[in-house]
Tab-separated table of C-alpha atoms in Angstrom:
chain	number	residue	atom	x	y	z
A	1	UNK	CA	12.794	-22.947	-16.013
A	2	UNK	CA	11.466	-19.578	-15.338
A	3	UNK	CA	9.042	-18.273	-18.112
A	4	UNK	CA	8.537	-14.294	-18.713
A	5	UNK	CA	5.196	-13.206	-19.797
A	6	UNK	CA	4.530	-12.207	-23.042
A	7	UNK	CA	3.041	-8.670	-23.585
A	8	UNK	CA	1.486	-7.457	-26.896
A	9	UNK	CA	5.160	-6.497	-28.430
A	10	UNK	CA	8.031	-8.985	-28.335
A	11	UNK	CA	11.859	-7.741	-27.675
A	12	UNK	CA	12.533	-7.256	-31.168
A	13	UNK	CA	9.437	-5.009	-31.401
A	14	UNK	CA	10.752	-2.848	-29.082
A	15	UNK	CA	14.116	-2.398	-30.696
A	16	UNK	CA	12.671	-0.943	-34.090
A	17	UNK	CA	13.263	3.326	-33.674
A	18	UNK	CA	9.710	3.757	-34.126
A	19	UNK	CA	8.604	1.628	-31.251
A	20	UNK	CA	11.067	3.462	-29.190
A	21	UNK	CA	10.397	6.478	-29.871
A	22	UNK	CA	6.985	6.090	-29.408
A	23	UNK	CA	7.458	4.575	-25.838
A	24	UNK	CA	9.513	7.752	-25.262
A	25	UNK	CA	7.064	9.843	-25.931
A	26	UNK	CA	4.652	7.703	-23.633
A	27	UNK	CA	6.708	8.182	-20.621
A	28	UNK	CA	7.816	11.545	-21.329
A	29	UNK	CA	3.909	12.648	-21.204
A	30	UNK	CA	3.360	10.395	-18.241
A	31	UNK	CA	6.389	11.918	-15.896
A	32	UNK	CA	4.409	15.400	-17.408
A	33	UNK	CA	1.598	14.504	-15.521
A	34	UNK	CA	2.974	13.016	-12.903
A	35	UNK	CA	5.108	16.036	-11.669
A	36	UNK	CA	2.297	17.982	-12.590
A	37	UNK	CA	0.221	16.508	-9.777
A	38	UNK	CA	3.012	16.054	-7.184
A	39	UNK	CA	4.355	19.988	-7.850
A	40	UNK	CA	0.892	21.390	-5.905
A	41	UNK	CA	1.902	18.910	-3.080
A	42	UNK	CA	5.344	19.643	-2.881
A	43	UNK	CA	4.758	23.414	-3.050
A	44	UNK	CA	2.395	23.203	0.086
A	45	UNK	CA	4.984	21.342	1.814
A	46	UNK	CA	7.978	23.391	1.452
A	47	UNK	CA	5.628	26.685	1.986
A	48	UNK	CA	4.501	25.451	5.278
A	49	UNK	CA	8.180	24.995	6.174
A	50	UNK	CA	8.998	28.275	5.723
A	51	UNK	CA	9.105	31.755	7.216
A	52	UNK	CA	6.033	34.365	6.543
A	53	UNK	CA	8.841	36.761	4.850
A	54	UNK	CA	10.018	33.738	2.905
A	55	UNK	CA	6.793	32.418	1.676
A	56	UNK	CA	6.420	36.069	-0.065
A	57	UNK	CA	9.762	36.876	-1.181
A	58	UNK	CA	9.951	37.444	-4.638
A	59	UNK	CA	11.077	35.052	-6.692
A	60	UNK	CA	9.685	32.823	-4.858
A	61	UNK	CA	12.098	29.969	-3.909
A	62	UNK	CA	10.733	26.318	-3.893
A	63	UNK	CA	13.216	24.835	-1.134
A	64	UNK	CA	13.091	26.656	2.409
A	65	UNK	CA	16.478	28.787	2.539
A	66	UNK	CA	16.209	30.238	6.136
A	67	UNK	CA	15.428	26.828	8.297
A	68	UNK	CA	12.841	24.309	8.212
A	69	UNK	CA	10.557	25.875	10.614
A	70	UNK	CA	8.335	22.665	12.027
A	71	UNK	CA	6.517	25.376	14.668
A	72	UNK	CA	4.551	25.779	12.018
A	73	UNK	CA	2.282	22.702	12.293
A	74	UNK	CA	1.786	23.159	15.528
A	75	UNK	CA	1.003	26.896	15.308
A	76	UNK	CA	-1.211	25.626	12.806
A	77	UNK	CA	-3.032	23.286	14.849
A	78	UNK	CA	-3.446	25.558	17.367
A	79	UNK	CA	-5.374	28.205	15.134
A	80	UNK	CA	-8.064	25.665	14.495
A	81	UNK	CA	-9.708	22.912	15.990
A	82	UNK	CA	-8.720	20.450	14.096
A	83	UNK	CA	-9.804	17.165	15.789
A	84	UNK	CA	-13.103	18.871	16.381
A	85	UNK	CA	-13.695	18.994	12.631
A	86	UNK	CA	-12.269	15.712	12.104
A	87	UNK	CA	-14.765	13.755	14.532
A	88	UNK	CA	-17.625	15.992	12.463
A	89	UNK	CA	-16.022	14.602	9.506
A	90	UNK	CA	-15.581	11.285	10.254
A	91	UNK	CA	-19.306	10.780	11.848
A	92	UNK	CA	-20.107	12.254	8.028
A	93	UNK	CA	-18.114	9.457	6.829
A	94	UNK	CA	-19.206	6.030	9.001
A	95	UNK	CA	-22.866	7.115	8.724
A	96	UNK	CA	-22.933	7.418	4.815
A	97	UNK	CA	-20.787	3.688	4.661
A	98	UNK	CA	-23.757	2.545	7.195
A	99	UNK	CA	-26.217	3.993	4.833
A	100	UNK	CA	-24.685	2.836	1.803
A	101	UNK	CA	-24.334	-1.108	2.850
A	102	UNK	CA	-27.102	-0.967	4.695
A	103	UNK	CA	-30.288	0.523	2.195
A	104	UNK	CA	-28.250	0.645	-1.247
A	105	UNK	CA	-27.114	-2.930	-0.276
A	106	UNK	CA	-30.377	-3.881	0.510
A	107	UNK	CA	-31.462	-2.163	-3.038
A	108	UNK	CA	-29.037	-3.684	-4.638
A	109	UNK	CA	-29.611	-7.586	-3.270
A	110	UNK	CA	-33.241	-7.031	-4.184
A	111	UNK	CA	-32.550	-6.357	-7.676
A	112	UNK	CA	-29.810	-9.042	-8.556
A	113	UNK	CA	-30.805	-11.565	-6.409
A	114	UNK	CA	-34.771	-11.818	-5.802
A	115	UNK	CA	-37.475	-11.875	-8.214
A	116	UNK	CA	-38.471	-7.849	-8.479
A	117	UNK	CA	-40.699	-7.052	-11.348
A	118	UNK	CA	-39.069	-5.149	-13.641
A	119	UNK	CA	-35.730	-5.403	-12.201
A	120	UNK	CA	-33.959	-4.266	-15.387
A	121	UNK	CA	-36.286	-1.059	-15.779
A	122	UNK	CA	-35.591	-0.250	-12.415
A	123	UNK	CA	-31.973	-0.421	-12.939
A	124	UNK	CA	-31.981	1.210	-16.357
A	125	UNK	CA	-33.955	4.088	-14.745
A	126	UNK	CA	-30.942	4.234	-11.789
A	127	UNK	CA	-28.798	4.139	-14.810
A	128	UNK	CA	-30.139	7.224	-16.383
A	129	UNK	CA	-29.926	9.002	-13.321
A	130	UNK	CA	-26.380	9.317	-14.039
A	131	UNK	CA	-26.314	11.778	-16.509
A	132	UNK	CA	-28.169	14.244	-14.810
A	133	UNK	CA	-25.936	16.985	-13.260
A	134	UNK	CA	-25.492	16.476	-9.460
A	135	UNK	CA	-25.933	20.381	-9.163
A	136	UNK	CA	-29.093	20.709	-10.745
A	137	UNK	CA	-31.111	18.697	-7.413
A	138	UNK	CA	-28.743	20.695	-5.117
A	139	UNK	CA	-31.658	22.971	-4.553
A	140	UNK	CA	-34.489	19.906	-4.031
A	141	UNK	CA	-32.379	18.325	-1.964
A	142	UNK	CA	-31.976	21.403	0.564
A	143	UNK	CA	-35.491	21.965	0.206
A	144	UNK	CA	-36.638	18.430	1.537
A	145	UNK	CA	-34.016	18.565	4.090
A	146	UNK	CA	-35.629	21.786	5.086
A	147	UNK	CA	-39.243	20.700	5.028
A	148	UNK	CA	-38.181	17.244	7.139
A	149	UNK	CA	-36.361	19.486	9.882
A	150	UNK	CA	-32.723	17.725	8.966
A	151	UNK	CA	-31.018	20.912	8.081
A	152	UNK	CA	-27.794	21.334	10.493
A	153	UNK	CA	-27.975	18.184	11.667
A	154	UNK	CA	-25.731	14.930	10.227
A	155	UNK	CA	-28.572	13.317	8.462
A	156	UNK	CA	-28.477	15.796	6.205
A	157	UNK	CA	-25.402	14.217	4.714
A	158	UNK	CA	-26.912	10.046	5.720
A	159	UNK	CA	-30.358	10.635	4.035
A	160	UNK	CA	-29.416	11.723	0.430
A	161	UNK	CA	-26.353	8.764	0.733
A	162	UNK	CA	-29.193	6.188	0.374
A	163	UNK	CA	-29.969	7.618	-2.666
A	164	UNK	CA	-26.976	7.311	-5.144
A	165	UNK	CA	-27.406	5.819	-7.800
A	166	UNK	CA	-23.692	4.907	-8.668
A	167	UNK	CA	-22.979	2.971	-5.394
A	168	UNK	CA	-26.226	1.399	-5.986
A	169	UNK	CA	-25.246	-0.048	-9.489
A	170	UNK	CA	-21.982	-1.026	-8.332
A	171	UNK	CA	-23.101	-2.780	-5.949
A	172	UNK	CA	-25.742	-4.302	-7.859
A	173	UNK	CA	-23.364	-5.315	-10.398
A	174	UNK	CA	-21.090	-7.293	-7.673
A	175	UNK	CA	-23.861	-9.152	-6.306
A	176	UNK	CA	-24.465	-10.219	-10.009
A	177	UNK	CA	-21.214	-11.645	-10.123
A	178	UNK	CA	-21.918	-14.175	-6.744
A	179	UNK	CA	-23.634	-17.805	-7.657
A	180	UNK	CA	-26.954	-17.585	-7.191
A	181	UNK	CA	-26.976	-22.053	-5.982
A	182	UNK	CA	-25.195	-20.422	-2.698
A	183	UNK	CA	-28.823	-18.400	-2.111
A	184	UNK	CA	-30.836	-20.931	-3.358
A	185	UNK	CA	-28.972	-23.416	-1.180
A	186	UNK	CA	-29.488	-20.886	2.265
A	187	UNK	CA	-33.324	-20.501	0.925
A	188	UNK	CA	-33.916	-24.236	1.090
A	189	UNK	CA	-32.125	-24.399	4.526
A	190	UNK	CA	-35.115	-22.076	5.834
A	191	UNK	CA	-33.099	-19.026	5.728
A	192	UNK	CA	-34.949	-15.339	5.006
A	193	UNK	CA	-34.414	-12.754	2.248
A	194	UNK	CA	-32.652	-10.854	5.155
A	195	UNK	CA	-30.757	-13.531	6.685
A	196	UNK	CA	-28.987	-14.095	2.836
A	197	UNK	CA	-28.176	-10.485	2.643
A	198	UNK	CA	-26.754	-10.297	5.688
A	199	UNK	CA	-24.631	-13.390	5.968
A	200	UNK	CA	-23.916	-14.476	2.837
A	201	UNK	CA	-24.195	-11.087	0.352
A	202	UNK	CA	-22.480	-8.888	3.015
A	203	UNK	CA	-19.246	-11.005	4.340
A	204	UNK	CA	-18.864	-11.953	0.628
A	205	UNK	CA	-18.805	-8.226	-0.577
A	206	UNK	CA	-16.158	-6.889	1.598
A	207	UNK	CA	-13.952	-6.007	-1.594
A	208	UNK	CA	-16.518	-3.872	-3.516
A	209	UNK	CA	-17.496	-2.089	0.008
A	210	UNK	CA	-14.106	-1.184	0.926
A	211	UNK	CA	-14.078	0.356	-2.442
A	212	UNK	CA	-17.283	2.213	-1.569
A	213	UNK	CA	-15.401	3.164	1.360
A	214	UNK	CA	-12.581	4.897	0.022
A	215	UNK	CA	-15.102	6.371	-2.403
A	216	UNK	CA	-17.227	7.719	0.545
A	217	UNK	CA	-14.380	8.734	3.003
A	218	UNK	CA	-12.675	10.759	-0.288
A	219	UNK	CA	-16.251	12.191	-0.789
A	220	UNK	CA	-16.760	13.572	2.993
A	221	UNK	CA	-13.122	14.527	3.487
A	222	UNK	CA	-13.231	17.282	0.425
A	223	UNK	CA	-16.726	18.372	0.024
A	224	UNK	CA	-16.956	21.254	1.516
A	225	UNK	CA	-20.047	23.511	-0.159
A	226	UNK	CA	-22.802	21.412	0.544
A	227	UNK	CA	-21.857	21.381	4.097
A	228	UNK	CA	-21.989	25.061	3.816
A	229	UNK	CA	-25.389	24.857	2.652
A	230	UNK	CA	-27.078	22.743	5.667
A	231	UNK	CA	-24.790	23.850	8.336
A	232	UNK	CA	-25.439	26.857	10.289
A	233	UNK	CA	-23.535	25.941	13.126
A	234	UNK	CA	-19.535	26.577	13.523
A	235	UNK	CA	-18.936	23.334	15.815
A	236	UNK	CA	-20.793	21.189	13.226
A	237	UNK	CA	-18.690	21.930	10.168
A	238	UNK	CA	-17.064	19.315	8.537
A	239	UNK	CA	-13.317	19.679	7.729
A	240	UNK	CA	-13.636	21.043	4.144
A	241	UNK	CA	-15.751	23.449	5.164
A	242	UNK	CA	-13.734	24.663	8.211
A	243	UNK	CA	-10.852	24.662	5.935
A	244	UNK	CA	-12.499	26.882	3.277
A	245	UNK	CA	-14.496	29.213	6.010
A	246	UNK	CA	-11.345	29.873	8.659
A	247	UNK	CA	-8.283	28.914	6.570
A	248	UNK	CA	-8.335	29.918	2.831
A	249	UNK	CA	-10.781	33.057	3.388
A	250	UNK	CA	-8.693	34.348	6.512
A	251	UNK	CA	-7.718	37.658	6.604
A	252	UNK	CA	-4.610	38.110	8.703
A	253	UNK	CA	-3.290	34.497	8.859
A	254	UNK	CA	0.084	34.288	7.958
A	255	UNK	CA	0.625	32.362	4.574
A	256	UNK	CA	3.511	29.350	6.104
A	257	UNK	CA	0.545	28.979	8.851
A	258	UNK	CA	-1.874	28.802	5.707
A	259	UNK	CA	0.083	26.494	3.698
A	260	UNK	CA	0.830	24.379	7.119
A	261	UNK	CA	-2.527	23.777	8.029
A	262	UNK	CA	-3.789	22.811	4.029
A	263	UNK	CA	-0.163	20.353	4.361
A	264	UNK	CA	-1.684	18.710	7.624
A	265	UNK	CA	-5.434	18.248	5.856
A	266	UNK	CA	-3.684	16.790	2.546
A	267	UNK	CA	-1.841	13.963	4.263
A	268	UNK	CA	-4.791	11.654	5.856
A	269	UNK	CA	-6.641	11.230	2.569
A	270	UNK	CA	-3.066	10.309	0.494
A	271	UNK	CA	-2.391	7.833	2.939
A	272	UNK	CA	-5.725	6.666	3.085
A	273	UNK	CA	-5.433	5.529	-0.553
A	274	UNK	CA	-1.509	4.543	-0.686
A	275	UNK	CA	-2.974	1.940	1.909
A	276	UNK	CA	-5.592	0.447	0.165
A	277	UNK	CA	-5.057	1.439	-2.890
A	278	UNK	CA	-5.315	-2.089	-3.978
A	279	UNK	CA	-8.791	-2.499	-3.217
A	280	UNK	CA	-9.876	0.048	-5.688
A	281	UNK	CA	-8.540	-1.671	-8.770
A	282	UNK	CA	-9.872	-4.813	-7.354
A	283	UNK	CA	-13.294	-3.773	-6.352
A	284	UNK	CA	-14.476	-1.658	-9.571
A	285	UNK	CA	-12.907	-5.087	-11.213
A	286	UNK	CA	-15.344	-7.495	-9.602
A	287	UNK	CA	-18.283	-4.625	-9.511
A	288	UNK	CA	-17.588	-3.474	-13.027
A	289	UNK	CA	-20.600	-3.573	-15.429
A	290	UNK	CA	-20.496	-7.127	-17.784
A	291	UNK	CA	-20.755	-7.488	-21.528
């Protein structure tokens, strides 16, 4: 016999008017929200699928009323280099992930899993870290960058990604969660500090990095003013950046070629996380800081 799981109200809980009413009003506020974030989409969409004269016809119209006019993606990707800007963006992207696993992992394996004085200092002082505003080292950051000779180049992005504090505590926090006997086992088989971190930590973290990685890739896609801080050349800008400098500052671009091109740069990230979506939930889940 099939069983249902129990929640916290039973079925003749949810038949009392209050109950109901109050669930009303839950998913009344929820489809609230919901359309509120899906309108901003939907608008960019239809926009890009209409005519110039359309787009600024007054009142506006939310459906295109003259033809769906597709020529607009590709006039779109014409006016800008797109997969130019996307390579820039993605070698942003895979060298902060190689960063991240590779020195914050190495951080982070150090202070769950060997014998650091201090360890919990350390990681309170990370922890504190947090509430600084990320704006107020935006300026130290350039100037170091500056002093090492990294500005307009892509380790201007790698270097300060092996310094976050958040990815470092999550990961941290995971690596708390694996048994230490599986260490202490590969340690009495003759294997090094490095050796552990690299073939047991690693292939065992693979959910709580592909969480870092749809952190990162989010991160790279959409920030576009630091770029605009340490790069002074047009062929290394990153996608945001491109976006903000030859798209939404244009003068002369027709608004359906605006709105195509902005329709085109919202679709990779939103299917990026409808794919793994699942590994979000599960990896701040298994990182997430203990009682």
């Amino acid at each position: 016999m099939k069983h249902e799981e129990r929640g916290i109200m039973s079925r003749y809980d949810h038949r009392k008017p209050v109950n109901r009413l109050t669930y009303g009003i839950i998913y009344l506020v929820v489809l609230i929200m919901a359309c509120s974030m899906l309108y901003p989409i939907l608008v960019a969409m239809f926009n890009s699928l209409k005519t110039n004269t359309e787009v600024n016809s007054f009142p506006p119209t939310f459906i295109p009323e003259h033809g769906w006019q597709w020529g607009n993606f590709k006039e779109g990707w014409n006016f800008l280099d797109l997969p130019l800007f996307l390579r820039n963006t993605l070698a942003i992207f895979v060298g902060n992930l190689v960063v991240t696993i590779v020195v914050l992992g190495m951080a982070a394996f150090s202070l769950s899993k060997m014998n650091v004085p201090k360890s919990k200092v350390i990681s309170m002082f990370f922890l504190i870290t947090l509430f600084i505003p990320p704006t107020t080292y935006l300026i130290p950051n350039f100037l170091n960058l500056k002093d090492l000779g990294l500005v307009n180049t892509f380790a201007a992005f790698w270097l300060p990604a092996g310094a976050s504090a958040f990815n470092l505590l999550l990961l941290k926090n995971f690596f708390d969660s694996l048994h230490q006997e599986m260490f202490e086992a590969a340690r009495i088989d003759g294997a090094s500090e490095l050796r552990c971190f690299g073939q047991l930590a690693v292939p065992l973290s693979v959910p709580i990095i592909s969480t870092l990685a749809i952190f990162i890739f989010s991160t790279a896609w959409n920030d576009w003013f630091w770029p605009s801080l340490v790069m002074h050349s047009d062929h290394k800008y990153p996608l945001a950046t491109a976006i903000y400098k030859y798209v939404i500052s244009a003068r002369g671009l027709n608004l359906n070629i605006r709105f195509a091109i902005l329709f085109m740069v919202m679709l990779p990230p939103i299917i990026v996380f409808l794919t793994l979506q699942r590994f979000i939930m599960r990896g701040l889940h298994l990182g997430g800081v203990k009682g």
